[in-house]
PDB file of C-alpha atoms in Angstrom:
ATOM      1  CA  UNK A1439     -17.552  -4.672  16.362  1.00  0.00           C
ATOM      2  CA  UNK A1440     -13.673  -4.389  17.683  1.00  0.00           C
ATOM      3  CA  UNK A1441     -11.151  -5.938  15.449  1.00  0.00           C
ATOM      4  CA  UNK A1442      -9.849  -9.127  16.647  1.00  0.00           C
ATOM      5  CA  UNK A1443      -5.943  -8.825  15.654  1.00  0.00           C
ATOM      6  CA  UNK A1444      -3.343 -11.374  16.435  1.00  0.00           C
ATOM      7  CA  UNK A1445      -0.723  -8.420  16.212  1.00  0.00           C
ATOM      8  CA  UNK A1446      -1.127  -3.976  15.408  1.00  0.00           C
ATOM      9  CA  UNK A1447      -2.324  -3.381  12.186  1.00  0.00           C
ATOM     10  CA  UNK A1448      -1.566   0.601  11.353  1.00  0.00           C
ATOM     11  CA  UNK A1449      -4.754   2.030   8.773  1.00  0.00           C
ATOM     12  CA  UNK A1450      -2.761   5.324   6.534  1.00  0.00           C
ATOM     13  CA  UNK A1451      -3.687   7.000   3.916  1.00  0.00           C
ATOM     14  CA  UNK A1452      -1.143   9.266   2.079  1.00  0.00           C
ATOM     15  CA  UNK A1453      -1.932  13.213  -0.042  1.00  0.00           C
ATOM     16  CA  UNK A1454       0.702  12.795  -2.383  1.00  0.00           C
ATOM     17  CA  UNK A1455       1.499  14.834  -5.863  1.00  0.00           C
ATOM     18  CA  UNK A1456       0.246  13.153  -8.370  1.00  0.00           C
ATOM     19  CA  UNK A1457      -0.942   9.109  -8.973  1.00  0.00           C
ATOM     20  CA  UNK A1458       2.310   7.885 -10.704  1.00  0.00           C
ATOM     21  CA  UNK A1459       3.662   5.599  -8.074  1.00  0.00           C
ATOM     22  CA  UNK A1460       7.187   5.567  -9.304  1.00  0.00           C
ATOM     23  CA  UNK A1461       7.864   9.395  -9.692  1.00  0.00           C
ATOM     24  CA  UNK A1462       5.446  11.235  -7.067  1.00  0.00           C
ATOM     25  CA  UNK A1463       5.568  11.977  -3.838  1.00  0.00           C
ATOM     26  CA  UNK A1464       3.865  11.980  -0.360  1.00  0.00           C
ATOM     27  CA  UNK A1465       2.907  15.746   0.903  1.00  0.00           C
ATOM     28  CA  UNK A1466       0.908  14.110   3.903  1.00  0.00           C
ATOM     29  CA  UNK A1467       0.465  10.686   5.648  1.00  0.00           C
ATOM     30  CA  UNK A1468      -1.590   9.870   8.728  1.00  0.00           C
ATOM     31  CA  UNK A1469      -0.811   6.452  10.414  1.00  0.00           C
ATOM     32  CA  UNK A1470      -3.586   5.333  12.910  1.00  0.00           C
ATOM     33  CA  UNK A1471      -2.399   2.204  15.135  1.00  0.00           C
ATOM     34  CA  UNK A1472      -4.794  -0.435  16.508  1.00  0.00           C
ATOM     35  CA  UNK A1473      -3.107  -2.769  19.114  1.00  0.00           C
ATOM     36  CA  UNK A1474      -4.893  -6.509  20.129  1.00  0.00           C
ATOM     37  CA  UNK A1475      -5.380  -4.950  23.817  1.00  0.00           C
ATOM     38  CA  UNK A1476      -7.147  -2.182  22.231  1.00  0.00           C
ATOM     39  CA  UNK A1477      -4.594   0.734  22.506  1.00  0.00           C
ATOM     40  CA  UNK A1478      -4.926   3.196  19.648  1.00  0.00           C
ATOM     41  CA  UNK A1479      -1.836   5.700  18.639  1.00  0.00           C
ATOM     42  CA  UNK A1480      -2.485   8.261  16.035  1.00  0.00           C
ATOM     43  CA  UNK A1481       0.314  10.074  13.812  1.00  0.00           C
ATOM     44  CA  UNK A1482      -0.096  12.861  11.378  1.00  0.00           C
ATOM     45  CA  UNK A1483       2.970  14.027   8.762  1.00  0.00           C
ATOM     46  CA  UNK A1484       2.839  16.989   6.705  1.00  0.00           C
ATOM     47  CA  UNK A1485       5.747  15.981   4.142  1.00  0.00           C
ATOM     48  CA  UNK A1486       8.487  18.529   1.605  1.00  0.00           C
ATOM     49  CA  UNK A1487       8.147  16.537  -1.114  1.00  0.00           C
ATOM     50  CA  UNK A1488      10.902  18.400  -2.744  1.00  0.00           C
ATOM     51  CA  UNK A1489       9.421  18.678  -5.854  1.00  0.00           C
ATOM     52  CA  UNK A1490       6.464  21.176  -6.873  1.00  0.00           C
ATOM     53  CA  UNK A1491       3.007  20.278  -6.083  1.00  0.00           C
ATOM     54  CA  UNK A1492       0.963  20.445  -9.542  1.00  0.00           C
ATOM     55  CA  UNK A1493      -2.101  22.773  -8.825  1.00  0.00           C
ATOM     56  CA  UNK A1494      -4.612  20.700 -10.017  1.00  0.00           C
ATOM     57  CA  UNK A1495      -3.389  18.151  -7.188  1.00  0.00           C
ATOM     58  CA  UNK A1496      -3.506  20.828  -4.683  1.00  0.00           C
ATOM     59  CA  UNK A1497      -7.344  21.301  -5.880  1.00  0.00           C
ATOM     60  CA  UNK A1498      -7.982  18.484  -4.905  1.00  0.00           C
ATOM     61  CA  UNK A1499      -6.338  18.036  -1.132  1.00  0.00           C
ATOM     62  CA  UNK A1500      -5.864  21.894  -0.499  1.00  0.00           C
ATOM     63  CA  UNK A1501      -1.703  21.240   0.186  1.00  0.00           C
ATOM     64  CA  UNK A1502       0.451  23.917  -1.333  1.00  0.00           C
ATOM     65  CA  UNK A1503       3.909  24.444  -1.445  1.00  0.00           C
ATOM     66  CA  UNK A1504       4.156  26.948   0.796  1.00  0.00           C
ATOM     67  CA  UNK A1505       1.892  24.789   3.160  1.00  0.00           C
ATOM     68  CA  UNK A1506       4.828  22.060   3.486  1.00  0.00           C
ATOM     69  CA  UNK A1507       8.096  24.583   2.379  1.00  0.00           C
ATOM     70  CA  UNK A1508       9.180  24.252   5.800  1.00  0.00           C
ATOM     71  CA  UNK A1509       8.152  20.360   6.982  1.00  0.00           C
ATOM     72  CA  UNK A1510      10.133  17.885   6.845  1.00  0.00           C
ATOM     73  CA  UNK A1511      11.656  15.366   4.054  1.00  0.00           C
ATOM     74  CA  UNK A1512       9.903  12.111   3.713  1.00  0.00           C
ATOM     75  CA  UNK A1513      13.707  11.272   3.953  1.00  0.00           C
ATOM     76  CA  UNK A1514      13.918  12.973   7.635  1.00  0.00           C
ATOM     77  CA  UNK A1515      10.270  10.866   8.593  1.00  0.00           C
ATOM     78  CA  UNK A1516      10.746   7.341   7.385  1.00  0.00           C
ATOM     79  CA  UNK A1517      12.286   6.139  10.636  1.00  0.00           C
ATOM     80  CA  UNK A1518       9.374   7.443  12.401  1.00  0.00           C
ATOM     81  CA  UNK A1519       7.457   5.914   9.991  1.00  0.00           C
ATOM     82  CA  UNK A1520       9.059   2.619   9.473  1.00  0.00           C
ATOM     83  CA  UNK A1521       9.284   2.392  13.132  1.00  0.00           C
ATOM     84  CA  UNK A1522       5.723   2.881  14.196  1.00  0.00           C
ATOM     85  CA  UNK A1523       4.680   0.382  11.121  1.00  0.00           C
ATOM     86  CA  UNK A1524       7.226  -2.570  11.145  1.00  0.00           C
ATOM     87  CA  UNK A1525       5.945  -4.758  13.249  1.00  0.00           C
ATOM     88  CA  UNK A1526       2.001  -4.274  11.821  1.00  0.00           C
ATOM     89  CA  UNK A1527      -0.197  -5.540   9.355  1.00  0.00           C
ATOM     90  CA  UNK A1528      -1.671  -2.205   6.862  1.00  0.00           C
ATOM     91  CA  UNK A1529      -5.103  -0.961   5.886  1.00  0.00           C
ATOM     92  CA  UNK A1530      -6.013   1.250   3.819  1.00  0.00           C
ATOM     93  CA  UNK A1531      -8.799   2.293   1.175  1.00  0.00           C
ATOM     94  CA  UNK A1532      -7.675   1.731  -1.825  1.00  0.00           C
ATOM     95  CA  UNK A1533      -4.056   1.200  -0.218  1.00  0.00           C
ATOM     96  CA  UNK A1534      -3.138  -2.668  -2.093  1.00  0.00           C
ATOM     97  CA  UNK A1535      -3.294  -0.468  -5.575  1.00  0.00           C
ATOM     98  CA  UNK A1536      -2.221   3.034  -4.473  1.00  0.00           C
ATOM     99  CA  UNK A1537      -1.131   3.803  -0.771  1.00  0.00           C
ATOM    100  CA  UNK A1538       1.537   0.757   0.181  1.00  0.00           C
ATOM    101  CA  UNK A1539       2.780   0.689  -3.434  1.00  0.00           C
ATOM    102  CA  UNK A1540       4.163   4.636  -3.123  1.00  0.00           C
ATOM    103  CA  UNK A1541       4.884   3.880   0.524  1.00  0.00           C
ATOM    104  CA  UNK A1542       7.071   1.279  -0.269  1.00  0.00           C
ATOM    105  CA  UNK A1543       8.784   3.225  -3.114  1.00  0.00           C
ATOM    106  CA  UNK A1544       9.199   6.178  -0.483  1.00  0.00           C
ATOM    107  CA  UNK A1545      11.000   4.465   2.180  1.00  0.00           C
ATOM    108  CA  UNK A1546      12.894   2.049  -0.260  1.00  0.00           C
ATOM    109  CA  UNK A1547      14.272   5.427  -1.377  1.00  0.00           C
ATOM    110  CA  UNK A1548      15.010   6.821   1.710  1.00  0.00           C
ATOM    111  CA  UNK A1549      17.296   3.723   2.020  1.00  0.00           C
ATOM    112  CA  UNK A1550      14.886   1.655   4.278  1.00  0.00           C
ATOM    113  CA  UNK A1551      14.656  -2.159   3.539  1.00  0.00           C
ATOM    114  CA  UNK A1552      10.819  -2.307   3.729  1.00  0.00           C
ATOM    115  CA  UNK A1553       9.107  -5.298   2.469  1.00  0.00           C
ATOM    116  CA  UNK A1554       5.536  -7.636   3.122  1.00  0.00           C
ATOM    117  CA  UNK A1555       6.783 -10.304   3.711  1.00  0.00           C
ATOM    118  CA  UNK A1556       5.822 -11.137   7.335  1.00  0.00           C
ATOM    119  CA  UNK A1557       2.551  -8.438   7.129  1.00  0.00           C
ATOM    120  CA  UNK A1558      -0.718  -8.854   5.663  1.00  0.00           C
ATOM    121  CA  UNK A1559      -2.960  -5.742   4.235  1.00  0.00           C
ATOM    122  CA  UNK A1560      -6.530  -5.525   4.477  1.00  0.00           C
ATOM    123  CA  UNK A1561      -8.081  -3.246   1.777  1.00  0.00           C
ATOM    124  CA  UNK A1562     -11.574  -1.797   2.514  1.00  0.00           C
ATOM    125  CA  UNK A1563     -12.244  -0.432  -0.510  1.00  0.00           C
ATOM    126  CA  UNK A1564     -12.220  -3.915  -2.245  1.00  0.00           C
ATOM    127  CA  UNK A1565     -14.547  -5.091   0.206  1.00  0.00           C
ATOM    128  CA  UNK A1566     -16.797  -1.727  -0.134  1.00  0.00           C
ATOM    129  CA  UNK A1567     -16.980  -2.296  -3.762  1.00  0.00           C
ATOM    130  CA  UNK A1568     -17.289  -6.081  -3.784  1.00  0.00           C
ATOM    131  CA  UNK A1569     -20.470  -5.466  -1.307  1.00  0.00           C
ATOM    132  CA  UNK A1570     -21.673  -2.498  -2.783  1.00  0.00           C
ATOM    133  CA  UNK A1571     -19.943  -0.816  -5.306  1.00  0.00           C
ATOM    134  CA  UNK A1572     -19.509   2.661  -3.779  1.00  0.00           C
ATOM    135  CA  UNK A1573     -16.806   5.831  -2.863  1.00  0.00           C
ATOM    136  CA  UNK A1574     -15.030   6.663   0.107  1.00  0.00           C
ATOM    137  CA  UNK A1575     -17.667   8.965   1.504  1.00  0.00           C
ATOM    138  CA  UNK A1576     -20.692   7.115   0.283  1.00  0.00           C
ATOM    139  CA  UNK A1577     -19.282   4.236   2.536  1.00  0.00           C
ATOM    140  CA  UNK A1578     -19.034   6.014   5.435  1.00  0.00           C
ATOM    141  CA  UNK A1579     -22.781   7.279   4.763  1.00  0.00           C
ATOM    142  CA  UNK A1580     -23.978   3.816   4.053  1.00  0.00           C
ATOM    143  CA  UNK A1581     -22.029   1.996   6.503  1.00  0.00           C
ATOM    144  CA  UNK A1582     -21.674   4.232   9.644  1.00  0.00           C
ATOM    145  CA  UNK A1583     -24.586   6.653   9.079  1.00  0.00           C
ATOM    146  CA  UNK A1584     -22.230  10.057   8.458  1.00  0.00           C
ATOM    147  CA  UNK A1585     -20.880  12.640   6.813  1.00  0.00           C
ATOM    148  CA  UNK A1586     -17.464  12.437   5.506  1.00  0.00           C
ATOM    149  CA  UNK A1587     -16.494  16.095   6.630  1.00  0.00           C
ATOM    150  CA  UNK A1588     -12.966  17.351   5.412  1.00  0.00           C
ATOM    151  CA  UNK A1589     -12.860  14.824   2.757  1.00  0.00           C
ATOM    152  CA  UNK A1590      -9.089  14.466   0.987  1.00  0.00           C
ATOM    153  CA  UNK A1591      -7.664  15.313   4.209  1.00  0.00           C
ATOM    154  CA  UNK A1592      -5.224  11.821   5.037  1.00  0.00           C
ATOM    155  CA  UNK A1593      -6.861  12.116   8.803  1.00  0.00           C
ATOM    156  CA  UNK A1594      -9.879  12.345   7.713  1.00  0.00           C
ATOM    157  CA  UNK A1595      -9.672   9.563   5.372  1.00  0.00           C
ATOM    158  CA  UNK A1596      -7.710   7.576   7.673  1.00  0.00           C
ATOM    159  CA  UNK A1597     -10.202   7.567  10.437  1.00  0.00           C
ATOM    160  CA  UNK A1598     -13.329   6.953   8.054  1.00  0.00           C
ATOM    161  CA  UNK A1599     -11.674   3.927   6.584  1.00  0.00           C
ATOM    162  CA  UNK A1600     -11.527   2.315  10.438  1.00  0.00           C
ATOM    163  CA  UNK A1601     -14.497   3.009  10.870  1.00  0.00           C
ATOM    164  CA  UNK A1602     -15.967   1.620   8.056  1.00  0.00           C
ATOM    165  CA  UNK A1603     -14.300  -1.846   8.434  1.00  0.00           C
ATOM    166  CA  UNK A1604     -15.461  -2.141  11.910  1.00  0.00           C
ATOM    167  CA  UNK A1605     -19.126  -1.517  10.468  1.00  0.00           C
ATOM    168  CA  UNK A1606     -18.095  -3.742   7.439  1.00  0.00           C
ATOM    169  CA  UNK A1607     -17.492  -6.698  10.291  1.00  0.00           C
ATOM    170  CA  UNK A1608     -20.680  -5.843  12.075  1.00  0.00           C
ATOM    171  CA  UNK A1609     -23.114  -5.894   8.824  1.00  0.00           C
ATOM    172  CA  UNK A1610     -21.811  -8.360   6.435  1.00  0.00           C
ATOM    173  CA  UNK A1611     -21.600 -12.205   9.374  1.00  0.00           C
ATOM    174  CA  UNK A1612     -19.755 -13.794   6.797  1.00  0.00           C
ATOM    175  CA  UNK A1613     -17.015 -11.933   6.462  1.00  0.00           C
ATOM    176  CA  UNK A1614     -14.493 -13.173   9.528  1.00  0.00           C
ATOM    177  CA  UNK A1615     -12.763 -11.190  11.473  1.00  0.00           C
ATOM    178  CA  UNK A1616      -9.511 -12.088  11.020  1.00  0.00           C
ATOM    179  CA  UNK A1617      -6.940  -9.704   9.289  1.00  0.00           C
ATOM    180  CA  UNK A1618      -5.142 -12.569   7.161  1.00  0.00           C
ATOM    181  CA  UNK A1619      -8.796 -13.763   5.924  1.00  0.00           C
ATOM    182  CA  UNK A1620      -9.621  -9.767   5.371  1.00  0.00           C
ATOM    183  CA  UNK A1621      -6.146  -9.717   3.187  1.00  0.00           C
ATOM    184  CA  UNK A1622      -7.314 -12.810   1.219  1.00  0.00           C
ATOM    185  CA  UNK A1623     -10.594 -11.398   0.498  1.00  0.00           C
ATOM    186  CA  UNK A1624      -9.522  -7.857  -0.294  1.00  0.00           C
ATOM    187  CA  UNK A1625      -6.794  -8.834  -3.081  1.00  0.00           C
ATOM    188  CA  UNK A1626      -7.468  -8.539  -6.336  1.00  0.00           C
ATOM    189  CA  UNK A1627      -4.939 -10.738  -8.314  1.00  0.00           C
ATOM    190  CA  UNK A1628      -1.677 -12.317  -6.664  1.00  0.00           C
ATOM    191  CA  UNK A1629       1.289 -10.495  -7.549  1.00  0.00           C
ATOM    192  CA  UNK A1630       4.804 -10.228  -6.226  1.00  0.00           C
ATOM    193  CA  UNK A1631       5.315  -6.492  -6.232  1.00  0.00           C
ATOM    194  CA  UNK A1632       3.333  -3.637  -5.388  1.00  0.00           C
ATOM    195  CA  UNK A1633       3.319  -2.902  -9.333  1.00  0.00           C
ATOM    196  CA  UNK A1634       1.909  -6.146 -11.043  1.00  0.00           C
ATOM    197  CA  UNK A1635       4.978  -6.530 -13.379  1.00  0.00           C
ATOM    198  CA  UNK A1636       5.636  -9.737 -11.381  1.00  0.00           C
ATOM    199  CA  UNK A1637       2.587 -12.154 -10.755  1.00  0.00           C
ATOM    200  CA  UNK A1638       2.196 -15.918  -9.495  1.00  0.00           C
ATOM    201  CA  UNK A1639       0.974 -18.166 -12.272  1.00  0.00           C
ATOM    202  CA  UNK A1640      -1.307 -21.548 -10.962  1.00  0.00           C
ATOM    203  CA  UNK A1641       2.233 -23.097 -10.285  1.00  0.00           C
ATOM    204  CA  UNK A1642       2.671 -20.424  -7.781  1.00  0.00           C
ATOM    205  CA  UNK A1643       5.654 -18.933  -9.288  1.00  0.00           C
ATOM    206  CA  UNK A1644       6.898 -15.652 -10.507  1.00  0.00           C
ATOM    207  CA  UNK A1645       5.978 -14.411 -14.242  1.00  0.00           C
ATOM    208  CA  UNK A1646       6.416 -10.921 -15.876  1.00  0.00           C
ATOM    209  CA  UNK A1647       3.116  -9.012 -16.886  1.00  0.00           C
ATOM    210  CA  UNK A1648       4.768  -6.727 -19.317  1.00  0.00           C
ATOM    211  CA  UNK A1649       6.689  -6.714 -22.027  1.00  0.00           C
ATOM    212  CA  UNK A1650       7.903  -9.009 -24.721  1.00  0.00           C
ATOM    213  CA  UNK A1651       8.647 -11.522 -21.997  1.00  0.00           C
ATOM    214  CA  UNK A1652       4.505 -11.041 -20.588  1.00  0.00           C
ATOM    215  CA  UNK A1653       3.124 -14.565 -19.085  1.00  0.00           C
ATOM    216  CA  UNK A1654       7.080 -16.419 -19.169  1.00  0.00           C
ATOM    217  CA  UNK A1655       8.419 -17.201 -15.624  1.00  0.00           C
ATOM    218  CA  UNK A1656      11.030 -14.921 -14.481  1.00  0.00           C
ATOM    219  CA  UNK A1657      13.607 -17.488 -13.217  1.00  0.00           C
ATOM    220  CA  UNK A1658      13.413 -18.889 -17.353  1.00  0.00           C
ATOM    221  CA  UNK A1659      14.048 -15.327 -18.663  1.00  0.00           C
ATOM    222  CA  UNK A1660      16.751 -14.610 -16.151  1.00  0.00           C
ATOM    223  CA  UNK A1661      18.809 -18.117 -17.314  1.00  0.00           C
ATOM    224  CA  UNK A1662      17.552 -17.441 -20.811  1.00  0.00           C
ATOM    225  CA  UNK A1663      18.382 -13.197 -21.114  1.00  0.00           C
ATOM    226  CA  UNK A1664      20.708 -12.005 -18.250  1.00  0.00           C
ATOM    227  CA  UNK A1665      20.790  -8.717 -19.864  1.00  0.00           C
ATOM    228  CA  UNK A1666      16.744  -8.141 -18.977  1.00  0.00           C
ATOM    229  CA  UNK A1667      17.744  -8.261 -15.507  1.00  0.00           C
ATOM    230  CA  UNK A1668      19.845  -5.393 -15.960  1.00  0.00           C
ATOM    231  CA  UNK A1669      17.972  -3.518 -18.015  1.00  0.00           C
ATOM    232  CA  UNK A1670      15.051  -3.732 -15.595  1.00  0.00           C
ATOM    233  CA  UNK A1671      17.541  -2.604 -12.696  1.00  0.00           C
ATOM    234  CA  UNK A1672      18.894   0.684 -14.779  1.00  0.00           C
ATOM    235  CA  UNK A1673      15.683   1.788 -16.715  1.00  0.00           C
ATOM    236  CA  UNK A1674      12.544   3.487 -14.931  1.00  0.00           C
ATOM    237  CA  UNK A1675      10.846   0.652 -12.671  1.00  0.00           C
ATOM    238  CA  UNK A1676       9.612   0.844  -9.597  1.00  0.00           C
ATOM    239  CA  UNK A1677      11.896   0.079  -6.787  1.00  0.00           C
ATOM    240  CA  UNK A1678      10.095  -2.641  -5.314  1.00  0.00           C
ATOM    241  CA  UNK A1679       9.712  -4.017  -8.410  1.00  0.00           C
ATOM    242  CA  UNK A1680      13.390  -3.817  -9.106  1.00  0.00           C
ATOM    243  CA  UNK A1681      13.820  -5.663  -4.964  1.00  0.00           C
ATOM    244  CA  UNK A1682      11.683  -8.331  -5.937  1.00  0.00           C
ATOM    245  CA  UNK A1683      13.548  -9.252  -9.268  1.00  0.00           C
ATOM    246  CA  UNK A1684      16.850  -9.555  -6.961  1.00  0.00           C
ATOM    247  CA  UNK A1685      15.269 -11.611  -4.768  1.00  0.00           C
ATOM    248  CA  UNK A1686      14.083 -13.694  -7.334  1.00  0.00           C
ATOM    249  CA  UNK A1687      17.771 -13.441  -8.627  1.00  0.00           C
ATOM    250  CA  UNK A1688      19.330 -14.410  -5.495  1.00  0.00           C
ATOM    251  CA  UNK A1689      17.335 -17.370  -4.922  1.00  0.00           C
ATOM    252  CA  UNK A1690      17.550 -18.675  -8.128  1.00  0.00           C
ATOM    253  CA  UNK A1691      21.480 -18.852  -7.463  1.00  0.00           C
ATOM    254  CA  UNK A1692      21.291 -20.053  -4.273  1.00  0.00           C
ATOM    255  CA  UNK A1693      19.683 -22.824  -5.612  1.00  0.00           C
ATOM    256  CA  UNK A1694      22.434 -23.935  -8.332  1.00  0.00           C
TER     257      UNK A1694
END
C-alpha cells in the first residue's frame, strides 16, 4: 500500500552521541522524502559533532571520530536540512520521543526557527508496539518478511521504518491512511514541547510537568512567579522547551 499524503512527509532517523536530548549530538542523519505524486528523494549526512563520540556509543553505530573528523558541522547542514524538511510532515521510529526532539534542539541551535506547528509526525514505533509489542528489526521481520541488514546504520533504519508503515497500512484495515490520523494514533500524551515539561490539561491548555510548579498552568505561574520564567530561560532546558515558554509568554501579553 502507497501512502496517501496531502503534502511530503520526510521519514529520518539520526546516530547521535549519546540519548540526552539537550546535550548530545547528531554524528549521522538520513532524510528519505515521499512526495503525493510519488517522487522519492533520499539524503544521507555524516555529521562533526564537535564533541567526542563516547566509545560505548560508537559500539553501538560503528561512527568514530576519525570517521566524521573531517564532515561537516550540523551547523554547516541545517539549511540543507531545514530546507529539504520545512514544508513536510516527519516519521520516524521512535522519532515523537527521541529523533524530532534532538532535531529540533540541533537546528534551534544552529539559529534556525524550526517549529511543528503547521506539520504532523507519524511515529511507527508506537503503532508497532501498540499492535504488537516488538523492536525495530523484529518489525521489519514480522511486517515485511526481512532481514534488517546493517542495523544502527540511519539509512538503514530510515528505509526499514518506510517500509514497515506501508506494510503497517496494508495489514492492520483499520488503521487509515491518512498522516494527521497516523499522528493522532501514534502520540502518546499531548504535550507542547518535544520534552514533556509543558503538557495540555482537559482544558486544553499549557501546564508544567516538573517541578514545584508540576500540574499548575503556565500562564498562572508566569502572572504569579515572573522570576520562573527566567530561571527556566538561563538554567539547562531544552531549547524548544525554553521557545515554547516564550510563546506562551508572548501570547499571554498580547492578550492584556
Amino acid at each position: 500500500m502507497e501512502l496517501k499524503l496531502n503534502k511530503p512527509i520526510c521519514f529520518f532517523d539520526l546516530e547521535t552521541t549519546g540519548i540526552d536530548i539537550g546535550k548530545d549530538r547528531i554524528v549521522e542523519i538520513s532524510i528519505f522524502k515521499v512526495f503525493p505524486n510519488g517522487n522519492k528523494e533520499s539524503k544521507t549526512w555524516l555529521v562533526n559533532p564537535t564533541i567526542p563520540i563516547p566509545p560505548q556509543t560508537t559500539a553501538v553505530h560503528g561512527i568514530t571520530d576519525e570517521k566524521v573528523a573531517n564532515e561537516p558541522t550540523f551547523a554547516e547542514l541545517a539549511p540543507h536540512i531545514h530546507n529539504m524538511i520545512k514544508d513536510s510532515d516527519l516519521g520516524g521510529f521512535n522519532s515523537d520521543r527521541f529523533d524530532i526532539p534532538l532535531l529540533a534542539e540541533e537546528l534551534l541551535r544552529a539559529g534556525v526557527d524550526f517549529d511543528m506547528k503547521n506539520k504532523v509526525s507519524v511515529d511507527v514505533q508506537t503503532i508497532f508496539h501498540k499492535m504488537e509489542e516488538r523492536t525495530l528489526s523484529a518489525a521489519l521481520k514480522f511486517y515485511c518478511g526481512k532481514n534488517l541488514d546493517n542495523a544502527h546504520s540511519a539509512e538503514a533504519d530510515t528505509m526499514a521504518t518506510y517500509e514497515i508503515l506501508k506494510a503497517q497500512l496494508d495489514r492492520y484495515p483499520e488503521l487509515e491512511n491518512d498522516m494527521k490520523s497516523l499522528s493522532e494514533f501514534t502520540t502518546r500524551k499531548k504535550i507542547a514541547d518535544f520534552a514533556g515539561m509543558i503538557a495540555f490539561d482537559n482544558d486544553n491548555e499549557e501546564i508544567f510537568t516538573f517541578g514545584k510548579h508540576k500540574g499548575a498552568k503556565v500562564e498562572k505561574v508566569l502572572e504569579t512567579e515572573p522570576g520562573y520564567f527566567s530561571w527556566i530561560q538561563n538554567a539547562d532546558f531544552p531549547l524548544y522547551t525554553k521557545k515554547v515558554l516564550t510563546g506562551i509568554k508572548l501570547r499571554k501579553l498580547n492578550t492584556k
